[in-house]
mmCIF file of C-alpha atoms in Angstrom:
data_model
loop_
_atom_site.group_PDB
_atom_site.id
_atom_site.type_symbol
_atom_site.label_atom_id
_atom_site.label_comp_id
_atom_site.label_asym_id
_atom_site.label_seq_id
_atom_site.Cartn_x
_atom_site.Cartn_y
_atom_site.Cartn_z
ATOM 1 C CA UNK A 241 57.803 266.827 302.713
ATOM 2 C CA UNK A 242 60.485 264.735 300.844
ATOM 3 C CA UNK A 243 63.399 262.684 301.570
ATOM 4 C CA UNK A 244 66.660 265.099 301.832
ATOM 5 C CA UNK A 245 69.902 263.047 301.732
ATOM 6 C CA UNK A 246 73.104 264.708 302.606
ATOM 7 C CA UNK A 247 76.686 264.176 301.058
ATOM 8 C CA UNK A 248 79.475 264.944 302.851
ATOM 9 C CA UNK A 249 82.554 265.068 301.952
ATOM 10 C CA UNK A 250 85.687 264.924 304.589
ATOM 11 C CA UNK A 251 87.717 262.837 305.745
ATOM 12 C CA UNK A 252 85.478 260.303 306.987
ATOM 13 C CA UNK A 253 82.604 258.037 305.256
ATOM 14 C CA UNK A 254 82.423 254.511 303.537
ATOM 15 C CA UNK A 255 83.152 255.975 300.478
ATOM 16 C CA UNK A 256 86.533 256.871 299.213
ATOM 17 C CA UNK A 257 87.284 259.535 296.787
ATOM 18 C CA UNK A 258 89.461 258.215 293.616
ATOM 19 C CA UNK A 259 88.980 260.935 291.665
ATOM 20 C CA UNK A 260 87.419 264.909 291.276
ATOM 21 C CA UNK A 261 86.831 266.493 288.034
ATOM 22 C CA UNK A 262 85.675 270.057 287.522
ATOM 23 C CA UNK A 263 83.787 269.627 283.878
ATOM 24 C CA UNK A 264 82.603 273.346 284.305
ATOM 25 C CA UNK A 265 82.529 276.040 286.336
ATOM 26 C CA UNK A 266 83.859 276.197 289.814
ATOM 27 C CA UNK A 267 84.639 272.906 291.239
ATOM 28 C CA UNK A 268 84.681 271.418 294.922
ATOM 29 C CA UNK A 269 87.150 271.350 297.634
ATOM 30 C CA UNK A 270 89.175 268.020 296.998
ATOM 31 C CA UNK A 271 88.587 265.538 299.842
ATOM 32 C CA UNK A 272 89.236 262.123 300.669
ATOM 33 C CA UNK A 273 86.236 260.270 301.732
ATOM 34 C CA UNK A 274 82.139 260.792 301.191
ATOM 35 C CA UNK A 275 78.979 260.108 303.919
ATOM 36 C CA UNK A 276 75.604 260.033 302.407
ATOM 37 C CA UNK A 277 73.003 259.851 305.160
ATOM 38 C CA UNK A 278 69.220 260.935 304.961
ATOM 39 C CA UNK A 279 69.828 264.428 306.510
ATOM 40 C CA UNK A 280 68.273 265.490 309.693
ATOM 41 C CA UNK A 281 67.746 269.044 309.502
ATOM 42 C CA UNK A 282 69.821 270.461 312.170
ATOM 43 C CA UNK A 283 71.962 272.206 310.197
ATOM 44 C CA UNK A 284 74.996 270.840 311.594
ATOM 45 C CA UNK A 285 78.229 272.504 310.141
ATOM 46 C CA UNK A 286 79.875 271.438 307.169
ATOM 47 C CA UNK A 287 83.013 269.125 307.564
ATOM 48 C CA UNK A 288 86.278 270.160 308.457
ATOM 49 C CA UNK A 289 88.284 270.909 305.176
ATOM 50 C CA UNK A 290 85.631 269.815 302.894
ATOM 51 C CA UNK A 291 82.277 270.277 301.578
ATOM 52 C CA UNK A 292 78.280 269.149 302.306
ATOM 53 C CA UNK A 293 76.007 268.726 299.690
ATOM 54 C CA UNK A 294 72.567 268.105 299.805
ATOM 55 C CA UNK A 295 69.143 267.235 297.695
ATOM 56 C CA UNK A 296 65.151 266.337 298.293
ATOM 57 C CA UNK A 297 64.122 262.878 296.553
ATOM 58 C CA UNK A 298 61.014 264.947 294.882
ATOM 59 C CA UNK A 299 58.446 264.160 292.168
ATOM 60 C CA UNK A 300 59.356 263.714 288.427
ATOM 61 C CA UNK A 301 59.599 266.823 286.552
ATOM 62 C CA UNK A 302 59.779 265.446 282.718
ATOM 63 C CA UNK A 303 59.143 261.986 283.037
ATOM 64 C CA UNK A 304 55.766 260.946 281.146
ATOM 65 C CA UNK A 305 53.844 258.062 282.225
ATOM 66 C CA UNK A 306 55.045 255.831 279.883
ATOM 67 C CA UNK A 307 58.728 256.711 280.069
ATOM 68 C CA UNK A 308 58.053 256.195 284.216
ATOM 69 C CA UNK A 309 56.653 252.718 283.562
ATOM 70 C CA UNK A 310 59.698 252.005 280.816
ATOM 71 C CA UNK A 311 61.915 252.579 283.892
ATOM 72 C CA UNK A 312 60.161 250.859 286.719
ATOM 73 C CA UNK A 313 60.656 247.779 284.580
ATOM 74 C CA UNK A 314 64.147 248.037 284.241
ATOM 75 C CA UNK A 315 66.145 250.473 286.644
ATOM 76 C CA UNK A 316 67.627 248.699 290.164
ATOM 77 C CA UNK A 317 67.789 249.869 293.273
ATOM 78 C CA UNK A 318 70.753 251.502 294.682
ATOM 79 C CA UNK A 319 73.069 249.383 296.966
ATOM 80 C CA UNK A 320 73.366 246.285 295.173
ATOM 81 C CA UNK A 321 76.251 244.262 296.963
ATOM 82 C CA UNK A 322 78.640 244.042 293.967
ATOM 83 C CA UNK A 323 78.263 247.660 292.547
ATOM 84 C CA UNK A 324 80.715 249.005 294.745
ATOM 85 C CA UNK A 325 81.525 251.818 292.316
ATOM 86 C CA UNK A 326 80.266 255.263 292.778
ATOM 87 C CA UNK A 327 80.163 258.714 290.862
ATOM 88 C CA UNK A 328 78.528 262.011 292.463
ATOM 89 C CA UNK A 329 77.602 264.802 289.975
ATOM 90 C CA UNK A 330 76.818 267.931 290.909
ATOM 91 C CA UNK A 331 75.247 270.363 288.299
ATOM 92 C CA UNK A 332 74.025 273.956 288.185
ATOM 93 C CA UNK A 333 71.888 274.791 284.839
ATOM 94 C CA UNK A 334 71.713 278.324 283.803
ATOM 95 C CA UNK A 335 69.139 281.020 284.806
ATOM 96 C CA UNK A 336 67.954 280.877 280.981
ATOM 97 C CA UNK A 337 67.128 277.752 281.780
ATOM 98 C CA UNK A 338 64.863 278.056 284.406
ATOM 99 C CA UNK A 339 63.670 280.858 282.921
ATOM 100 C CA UNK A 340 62.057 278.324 280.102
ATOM 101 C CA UNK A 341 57.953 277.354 280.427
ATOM 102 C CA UNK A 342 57.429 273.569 281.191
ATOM 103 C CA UNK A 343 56.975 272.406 277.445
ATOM 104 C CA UNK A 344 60.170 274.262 276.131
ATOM 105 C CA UNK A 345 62.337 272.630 279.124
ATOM 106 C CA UNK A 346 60.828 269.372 278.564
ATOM 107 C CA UNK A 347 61.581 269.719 274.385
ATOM 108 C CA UNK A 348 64.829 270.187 275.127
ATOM 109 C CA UNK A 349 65.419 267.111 277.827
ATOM 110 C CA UNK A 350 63.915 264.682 275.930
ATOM 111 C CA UNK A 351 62.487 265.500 272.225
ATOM 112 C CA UNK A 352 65.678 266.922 271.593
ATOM 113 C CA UNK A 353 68.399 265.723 274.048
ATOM 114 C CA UNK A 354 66.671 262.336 274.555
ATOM 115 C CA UNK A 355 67.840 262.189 277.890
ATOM 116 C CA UNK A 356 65.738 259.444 279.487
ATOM 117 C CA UNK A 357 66.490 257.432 276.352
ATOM 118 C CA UNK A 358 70.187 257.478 276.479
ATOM 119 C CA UNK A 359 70.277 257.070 280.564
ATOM 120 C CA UNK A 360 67.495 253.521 279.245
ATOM 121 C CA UNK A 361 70.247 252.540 277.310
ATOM 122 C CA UNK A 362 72.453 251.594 280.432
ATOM 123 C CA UNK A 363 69.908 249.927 282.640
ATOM 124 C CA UNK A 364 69.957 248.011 284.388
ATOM 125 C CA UNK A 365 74.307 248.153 284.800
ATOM 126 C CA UNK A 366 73.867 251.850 286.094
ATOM 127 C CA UNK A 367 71.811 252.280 288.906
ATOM 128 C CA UNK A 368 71.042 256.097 289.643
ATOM 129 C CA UNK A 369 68.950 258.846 292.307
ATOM 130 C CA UNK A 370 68.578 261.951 291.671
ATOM 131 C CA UNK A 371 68.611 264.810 294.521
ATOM 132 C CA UNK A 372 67.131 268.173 293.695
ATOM 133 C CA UNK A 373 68.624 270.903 295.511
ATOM 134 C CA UNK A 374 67.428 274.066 293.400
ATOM 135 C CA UNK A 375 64.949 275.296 296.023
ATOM 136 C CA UNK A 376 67.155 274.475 299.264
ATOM 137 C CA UNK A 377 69.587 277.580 299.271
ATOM 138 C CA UNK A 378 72.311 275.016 297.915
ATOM 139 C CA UNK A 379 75.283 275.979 295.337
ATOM 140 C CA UNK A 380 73.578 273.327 292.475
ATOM 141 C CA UNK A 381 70.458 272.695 291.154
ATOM 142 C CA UNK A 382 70.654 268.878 291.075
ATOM 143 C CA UNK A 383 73.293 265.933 292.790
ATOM 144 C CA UNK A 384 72.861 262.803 290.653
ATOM 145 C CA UNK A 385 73.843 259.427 292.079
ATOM 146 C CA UNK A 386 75.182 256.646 290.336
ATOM 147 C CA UNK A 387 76.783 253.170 291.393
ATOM 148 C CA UNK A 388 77.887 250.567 289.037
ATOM 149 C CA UNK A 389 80.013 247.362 289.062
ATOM 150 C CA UNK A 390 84.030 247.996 288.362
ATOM 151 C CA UNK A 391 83.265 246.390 285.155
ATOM 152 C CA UNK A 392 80.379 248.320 284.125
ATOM 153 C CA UNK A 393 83.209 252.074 284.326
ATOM 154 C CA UNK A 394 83.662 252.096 280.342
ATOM 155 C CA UNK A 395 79.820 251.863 279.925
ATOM 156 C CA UNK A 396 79.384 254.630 282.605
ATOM 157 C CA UNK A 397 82.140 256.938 280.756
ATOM 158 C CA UNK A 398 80.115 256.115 277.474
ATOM 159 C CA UNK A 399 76.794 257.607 278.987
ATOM 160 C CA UNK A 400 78.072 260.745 280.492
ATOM 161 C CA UNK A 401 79.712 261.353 277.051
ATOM 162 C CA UNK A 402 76.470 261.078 275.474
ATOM 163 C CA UNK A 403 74.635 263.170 278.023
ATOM 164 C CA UNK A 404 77.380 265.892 277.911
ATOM 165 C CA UNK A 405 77.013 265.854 274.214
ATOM 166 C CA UNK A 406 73.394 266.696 274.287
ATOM 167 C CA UNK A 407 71.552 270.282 273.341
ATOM 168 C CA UNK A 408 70.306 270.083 276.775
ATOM 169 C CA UNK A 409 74.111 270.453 278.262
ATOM 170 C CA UNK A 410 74.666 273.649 277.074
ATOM 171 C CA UNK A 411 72.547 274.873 279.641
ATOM 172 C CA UNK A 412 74.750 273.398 282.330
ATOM 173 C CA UNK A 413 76.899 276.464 284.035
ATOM 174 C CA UNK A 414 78.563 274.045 286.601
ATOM 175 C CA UNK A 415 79.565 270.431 286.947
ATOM 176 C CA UNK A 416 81.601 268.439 289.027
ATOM 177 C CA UNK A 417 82.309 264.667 288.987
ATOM 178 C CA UNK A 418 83.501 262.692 291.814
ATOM 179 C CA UNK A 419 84.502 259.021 291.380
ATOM 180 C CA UNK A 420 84.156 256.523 294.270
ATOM 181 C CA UNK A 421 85.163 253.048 295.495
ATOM 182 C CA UNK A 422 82.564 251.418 298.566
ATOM 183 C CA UNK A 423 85.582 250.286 300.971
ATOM 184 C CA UNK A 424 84.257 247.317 303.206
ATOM 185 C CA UNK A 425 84.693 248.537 306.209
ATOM 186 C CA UNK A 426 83.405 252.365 307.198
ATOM 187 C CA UNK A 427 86.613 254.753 308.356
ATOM 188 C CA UNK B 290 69.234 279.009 294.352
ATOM 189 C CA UNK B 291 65.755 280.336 294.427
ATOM 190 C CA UNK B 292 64.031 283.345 296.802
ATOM 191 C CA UNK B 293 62.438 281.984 299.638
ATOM 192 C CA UNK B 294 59.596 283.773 301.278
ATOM 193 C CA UNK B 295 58.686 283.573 305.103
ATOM 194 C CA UNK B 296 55.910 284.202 306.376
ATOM 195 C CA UNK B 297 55.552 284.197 310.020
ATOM 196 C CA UNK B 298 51.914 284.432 312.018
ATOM 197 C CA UNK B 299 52.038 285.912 315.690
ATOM 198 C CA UNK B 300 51.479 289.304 316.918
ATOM 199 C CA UNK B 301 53.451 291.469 315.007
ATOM 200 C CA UNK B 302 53.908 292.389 311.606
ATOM 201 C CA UNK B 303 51.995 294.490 308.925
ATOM 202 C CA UNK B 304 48.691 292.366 308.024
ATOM 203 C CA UNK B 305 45.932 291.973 310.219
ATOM 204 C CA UNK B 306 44.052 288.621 310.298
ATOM 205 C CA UNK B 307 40.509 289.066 309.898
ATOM 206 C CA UNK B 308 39.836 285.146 309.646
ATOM 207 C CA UNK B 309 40.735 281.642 309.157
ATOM 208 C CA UNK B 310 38.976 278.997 307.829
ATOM 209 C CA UNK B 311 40.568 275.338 307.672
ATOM 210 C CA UNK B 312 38.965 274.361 304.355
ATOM 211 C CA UNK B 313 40.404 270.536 304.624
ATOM 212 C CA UNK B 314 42.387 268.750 306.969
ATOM 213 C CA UNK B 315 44.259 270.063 310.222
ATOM 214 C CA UNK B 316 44.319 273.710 310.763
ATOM 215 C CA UNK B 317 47.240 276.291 311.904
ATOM 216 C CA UNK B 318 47.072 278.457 315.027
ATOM 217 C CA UNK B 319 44.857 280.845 315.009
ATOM 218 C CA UNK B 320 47.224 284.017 315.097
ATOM 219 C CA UNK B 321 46.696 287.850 315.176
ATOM 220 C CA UNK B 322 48.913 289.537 312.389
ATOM 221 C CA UNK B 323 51.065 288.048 309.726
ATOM 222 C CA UNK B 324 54.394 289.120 308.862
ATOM 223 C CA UNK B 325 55.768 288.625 305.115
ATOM 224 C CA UNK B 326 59.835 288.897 304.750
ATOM 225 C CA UNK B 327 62.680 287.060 302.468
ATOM 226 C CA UNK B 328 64.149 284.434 304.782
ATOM 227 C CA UNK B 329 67.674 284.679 306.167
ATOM 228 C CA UNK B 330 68.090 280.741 305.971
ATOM 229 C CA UNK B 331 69.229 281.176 310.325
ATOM 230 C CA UNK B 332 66.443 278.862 311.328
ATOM 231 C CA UNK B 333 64.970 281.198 313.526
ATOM 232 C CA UNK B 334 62.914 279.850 316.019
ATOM 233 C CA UNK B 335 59.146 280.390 314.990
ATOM 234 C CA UNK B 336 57.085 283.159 316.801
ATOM 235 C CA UNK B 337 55.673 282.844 320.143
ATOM 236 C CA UNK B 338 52.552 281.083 319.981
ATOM 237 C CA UNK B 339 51.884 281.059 316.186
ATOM 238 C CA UNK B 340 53.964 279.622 313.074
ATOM 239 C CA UNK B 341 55.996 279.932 310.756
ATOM 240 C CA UNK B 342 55.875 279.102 306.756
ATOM 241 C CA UNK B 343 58.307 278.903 304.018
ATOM 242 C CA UNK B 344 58.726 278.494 300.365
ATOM 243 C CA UNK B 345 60.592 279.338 297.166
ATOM 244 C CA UNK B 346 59.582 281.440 294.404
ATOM 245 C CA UNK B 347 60.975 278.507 291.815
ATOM 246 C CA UNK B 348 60.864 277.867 288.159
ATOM 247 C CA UNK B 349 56.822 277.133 286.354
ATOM 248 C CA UNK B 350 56.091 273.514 286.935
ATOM 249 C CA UNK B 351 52.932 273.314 284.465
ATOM 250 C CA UNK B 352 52.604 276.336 282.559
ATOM 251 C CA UNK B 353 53.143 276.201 279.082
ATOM 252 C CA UNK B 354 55.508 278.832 277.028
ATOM 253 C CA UNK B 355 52.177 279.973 275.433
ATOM 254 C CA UNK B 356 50.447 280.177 278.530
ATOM 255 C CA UNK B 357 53.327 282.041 280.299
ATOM 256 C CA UNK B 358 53.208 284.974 277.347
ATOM 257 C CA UNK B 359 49.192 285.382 278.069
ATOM 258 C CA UNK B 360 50.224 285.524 282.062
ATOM 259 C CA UNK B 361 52.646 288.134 281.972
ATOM 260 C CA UNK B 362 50.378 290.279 279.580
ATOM 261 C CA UNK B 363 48.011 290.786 282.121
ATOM 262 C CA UNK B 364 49.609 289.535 285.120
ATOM 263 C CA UNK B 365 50.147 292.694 288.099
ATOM 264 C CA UNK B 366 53.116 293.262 290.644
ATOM 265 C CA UNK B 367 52.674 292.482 294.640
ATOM 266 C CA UNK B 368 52.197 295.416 296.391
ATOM 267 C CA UNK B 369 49.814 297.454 294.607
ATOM 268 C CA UNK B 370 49.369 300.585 296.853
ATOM 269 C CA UNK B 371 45.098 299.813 297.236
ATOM 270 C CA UNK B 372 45.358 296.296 297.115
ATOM 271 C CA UNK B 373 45.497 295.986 301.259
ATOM 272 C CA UNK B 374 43.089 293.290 300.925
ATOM 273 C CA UNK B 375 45.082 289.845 301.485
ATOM 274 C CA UNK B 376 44.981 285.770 301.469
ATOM 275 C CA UNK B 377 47.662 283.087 302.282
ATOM 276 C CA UNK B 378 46.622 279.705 301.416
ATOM 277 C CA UNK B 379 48.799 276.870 302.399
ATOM 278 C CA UNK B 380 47.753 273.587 300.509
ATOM 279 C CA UNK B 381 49.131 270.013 300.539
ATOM 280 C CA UNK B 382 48.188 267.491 298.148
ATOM 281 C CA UNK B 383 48.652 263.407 298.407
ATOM 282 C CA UNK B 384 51.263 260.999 297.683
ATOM 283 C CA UNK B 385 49.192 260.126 295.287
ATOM 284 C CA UNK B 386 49.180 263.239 293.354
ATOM 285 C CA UNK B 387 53.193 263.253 293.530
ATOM 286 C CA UNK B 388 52.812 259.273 292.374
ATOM 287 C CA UNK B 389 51.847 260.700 289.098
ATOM 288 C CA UNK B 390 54.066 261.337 286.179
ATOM 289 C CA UNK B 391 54.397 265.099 284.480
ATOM 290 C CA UNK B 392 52.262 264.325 281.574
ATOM 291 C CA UNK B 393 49.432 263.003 284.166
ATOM 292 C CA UNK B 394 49.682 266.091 286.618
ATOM 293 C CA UNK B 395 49.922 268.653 284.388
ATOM 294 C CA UNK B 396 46.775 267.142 282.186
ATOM 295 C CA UNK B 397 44.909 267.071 285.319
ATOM 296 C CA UNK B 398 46.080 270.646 286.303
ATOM 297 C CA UNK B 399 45.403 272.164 282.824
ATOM 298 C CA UNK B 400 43.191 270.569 280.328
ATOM 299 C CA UNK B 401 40.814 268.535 282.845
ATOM 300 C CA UNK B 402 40.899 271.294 285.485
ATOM 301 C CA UNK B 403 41.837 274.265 283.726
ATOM 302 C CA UNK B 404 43.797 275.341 286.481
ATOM 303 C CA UNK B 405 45.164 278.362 284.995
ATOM 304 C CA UNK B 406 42.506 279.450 282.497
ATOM 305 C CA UNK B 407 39.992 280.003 285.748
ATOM 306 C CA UNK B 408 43.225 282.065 287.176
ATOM 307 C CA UNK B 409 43.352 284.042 284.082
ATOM 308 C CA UNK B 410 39.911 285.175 284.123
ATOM 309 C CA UNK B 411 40.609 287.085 287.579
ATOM 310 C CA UNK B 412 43.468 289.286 286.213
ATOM 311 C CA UNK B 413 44.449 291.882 286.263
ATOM 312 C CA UNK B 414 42.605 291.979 289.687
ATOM 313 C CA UNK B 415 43.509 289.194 291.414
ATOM 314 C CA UNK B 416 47.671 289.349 292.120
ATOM 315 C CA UNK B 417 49.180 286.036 292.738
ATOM 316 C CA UNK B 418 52.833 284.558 294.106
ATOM 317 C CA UNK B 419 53.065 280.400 294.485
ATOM 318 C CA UNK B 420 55.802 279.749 296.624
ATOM 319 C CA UNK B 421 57.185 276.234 296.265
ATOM 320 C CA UNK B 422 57.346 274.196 299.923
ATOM 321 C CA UNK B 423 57.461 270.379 299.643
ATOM 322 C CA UNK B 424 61.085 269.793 299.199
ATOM 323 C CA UNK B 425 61.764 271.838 302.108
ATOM 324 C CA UNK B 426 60.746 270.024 305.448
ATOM 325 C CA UNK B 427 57.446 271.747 305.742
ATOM 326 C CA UNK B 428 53.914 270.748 306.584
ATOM 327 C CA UNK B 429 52.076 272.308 303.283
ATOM 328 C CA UNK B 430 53.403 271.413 299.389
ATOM 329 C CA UNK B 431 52.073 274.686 298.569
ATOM 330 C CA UNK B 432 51.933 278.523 299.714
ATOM 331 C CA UNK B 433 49.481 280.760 297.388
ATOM 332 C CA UNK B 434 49.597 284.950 298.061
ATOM 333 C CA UNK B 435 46.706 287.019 296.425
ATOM 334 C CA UNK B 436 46.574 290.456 296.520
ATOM 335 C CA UNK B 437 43.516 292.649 295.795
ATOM 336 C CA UNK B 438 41.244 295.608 296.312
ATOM 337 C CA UNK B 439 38.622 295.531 298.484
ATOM 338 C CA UNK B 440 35.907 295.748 296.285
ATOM 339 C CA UNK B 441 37.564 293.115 294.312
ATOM 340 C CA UNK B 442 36.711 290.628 297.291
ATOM 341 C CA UNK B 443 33.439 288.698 295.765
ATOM 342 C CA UNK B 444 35.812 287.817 292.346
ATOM 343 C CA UNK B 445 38.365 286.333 294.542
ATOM 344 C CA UNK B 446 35.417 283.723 296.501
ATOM 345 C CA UNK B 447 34.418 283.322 293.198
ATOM 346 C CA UNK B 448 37.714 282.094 291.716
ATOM 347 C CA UNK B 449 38.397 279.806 295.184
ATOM 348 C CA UNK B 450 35.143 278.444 294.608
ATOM 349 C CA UNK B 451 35.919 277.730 291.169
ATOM 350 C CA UNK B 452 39.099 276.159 291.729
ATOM 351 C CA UNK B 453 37.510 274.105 294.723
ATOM 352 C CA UNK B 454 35.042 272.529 292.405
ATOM 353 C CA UNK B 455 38.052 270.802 290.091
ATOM 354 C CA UNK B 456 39.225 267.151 289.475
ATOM 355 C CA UNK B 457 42.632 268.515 290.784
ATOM 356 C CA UNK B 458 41.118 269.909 294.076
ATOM 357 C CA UNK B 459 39.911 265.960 294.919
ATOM 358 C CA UNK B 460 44.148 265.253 295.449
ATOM 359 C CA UNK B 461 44.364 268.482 297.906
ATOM 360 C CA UNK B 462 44.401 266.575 301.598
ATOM 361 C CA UNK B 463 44.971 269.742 304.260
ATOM 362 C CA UNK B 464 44.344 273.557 302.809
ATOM 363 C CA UNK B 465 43.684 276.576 305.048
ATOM 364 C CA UNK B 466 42.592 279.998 304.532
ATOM 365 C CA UNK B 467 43.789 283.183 306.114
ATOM 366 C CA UNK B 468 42.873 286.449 304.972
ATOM 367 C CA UNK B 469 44.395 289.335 305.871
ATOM 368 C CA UNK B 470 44.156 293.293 305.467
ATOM 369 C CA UNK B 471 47.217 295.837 305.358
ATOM 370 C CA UNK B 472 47.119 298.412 308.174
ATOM 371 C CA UNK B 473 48.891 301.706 307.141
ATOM 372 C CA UNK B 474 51.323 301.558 310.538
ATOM 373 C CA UNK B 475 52.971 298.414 310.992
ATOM 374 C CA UNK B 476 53.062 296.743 314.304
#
C-alpha cells in the first residue's frame, strides 16, 4: 500500500488557480481554487463544478541507484515556507508507450530524453512529487507536483520547455498545466 | 487506465478451493470457491465471510524488450479449455525491496534471481497473469494467476519451489497459496 494524495479542484482549497493550460489533448474543467489532501478512500464525489484528481506516491520506475543518490543530495522537500508557487501537471502517455519493455522505456526517459538530468539541472529551486495514477481507473497516467519561489517562474518555464522538447514527449497524448499561488489563509 | 481483475473468495463462483497454504506471514480466510471477474470500480462490499482482491493488468516492470519477444513466443492464453487446474498467489514484499532503485530491483529480479528464465522453462504449460496491487489500497503488492492441466501439477511445485529458493524471495514478507480447480457448472 502507498500514499494516494488527492487534488481537487473547486472552489475551495489554499491554493488558488492563476492559470490552466491545455498543452495536449483534452483539458480540465477551469476552476478557481485546488485541495491536495492524502486521500481517504471513500470515494467521496468529485467537487461541485470541477474536477478530482488523484495519484499513489509509488516506487521509482527509471531511476538507477546512482541517479537516486544524485537526487537525495540535492532535491527539497515540498512545503518550504517561501515557495508559495505551485504548478499541477497532469499527463497521459500513449498506449505505444506502455506497450514498450522496461529497457526501451527507460532508453527513451533518460539515454535519450535525459530526463532526470534536465529536472537535476533545477534543484534545488524546483521542488517536485510525483503521483502515479495509471493503475487507479484515473483519466492520466501521472500528476506531477511542483512548487517554487515567485522568483524561481522563468527557471520553471525553462525546464518544462526542455522536457516538452524531449523524444520522450512525443509519447505524451494529454497534458494539462495548472499554475498556482499558496494564499495565506485557507478559503 | 489499466484492467483491473477481482477476485473475490466466498461461496460462490466457478473454482473450487482444494487448499490453502500461508507460505509466509498472515494468512486470508479460508474460503470455499473463488470467483474471477473485471471489477466495476463500485466498491462493492466484499463477500460474506471471505475476501476480496484486486489488481491491474499494467505495463512490464522488469522485463526486457528481448525477453518480452521470447515470452510471447511461447507464452499461452487464460482459459485453456483442460487447464481447470488453478493457483492465486497473493505476495507482498518489504519497504525495503520498494527502497531500492530500478537498476537494483530488476538486477535482483533477473540476473541474480533469474526470475523470468525459471518462468520460461514452464511454458507453454504453465499460463500466467501478474496483476499489479500496491498502489491500490490493498494488503498484497502482488496477485499471480497460473493456469494448467492436471497432469501438469508436479512442474508447477517445481517452478514455486524454484522461485522460493531465490535472493528475491528473501524481500517477500506475507505470500499465500490457494489452489483451485474449475467445476464444469458454476455455482
Amino acid at each position: 500500500m502507498t500514499l494516494r494524495i488527492l487534488f481537487e479542484g473547486g472552489r475551495t482549497g489554499p491554493w488558488r488557480v492563476t492559470g490552466t493550460r491545455i498543452v495536449k489533448g483534452i483539458g480540465l474543467a477551469p476552476v478557481d481554487r485546488l485541495a491536495v489532501s492524502v486521500a481517504d478512500h471513500k470515494g467521496t464525489p468529485a467537487p461541485e463544478a470541477g474536477w478530482r484528481l488523484q495519484g499513489a506516491c509509488s516506487n521509482l520506475r527509471y531511476t538507477t541507484s546512482s541517479e537516486s543518490q544524485a537526487l537525495r543530495s540535492i532535491q527539497p522537500e515540498l512545503g518550504r515556507g517561501d515557495a508559495n508557487h505551485a504548478t499541477l501537471i497532469p499527463i497521459r502517455k500513449s498506449q505505444a508507450w506502455w506497450d514498450l519493455a522496461q529497457d526501451e522505456r527507460r532508453a527513451i526517459f533518460e539515454e535519450t530524453s535525459h530526463h532526470t538530468k534536465i529536472g537535476m539541472r533545477y534543484l534545488p529551486a524546483i521542488a517536485r512529487r510525483l503521483h502515479h495514477s495509471r493503475d487507479l481507473d484515473e483519466p492520466f497516467d501521472f500528476l506531477t507536483w511542483f512548487e517554487f519561489v515567485p522568483g524561481d517562474e522563468p527557471a520553471f518555464d525553462d525546464l518544462l520547455e526542455q522536457l516538452r522538447a524531449t523524444y520522450e514527449w512525443t509519447y505524451v497524448e494529454r497534458e494539462v498545466e495548472i499554475r498556482l499561488i499558496r494564499e495565506a489563509r485557507a478559503v
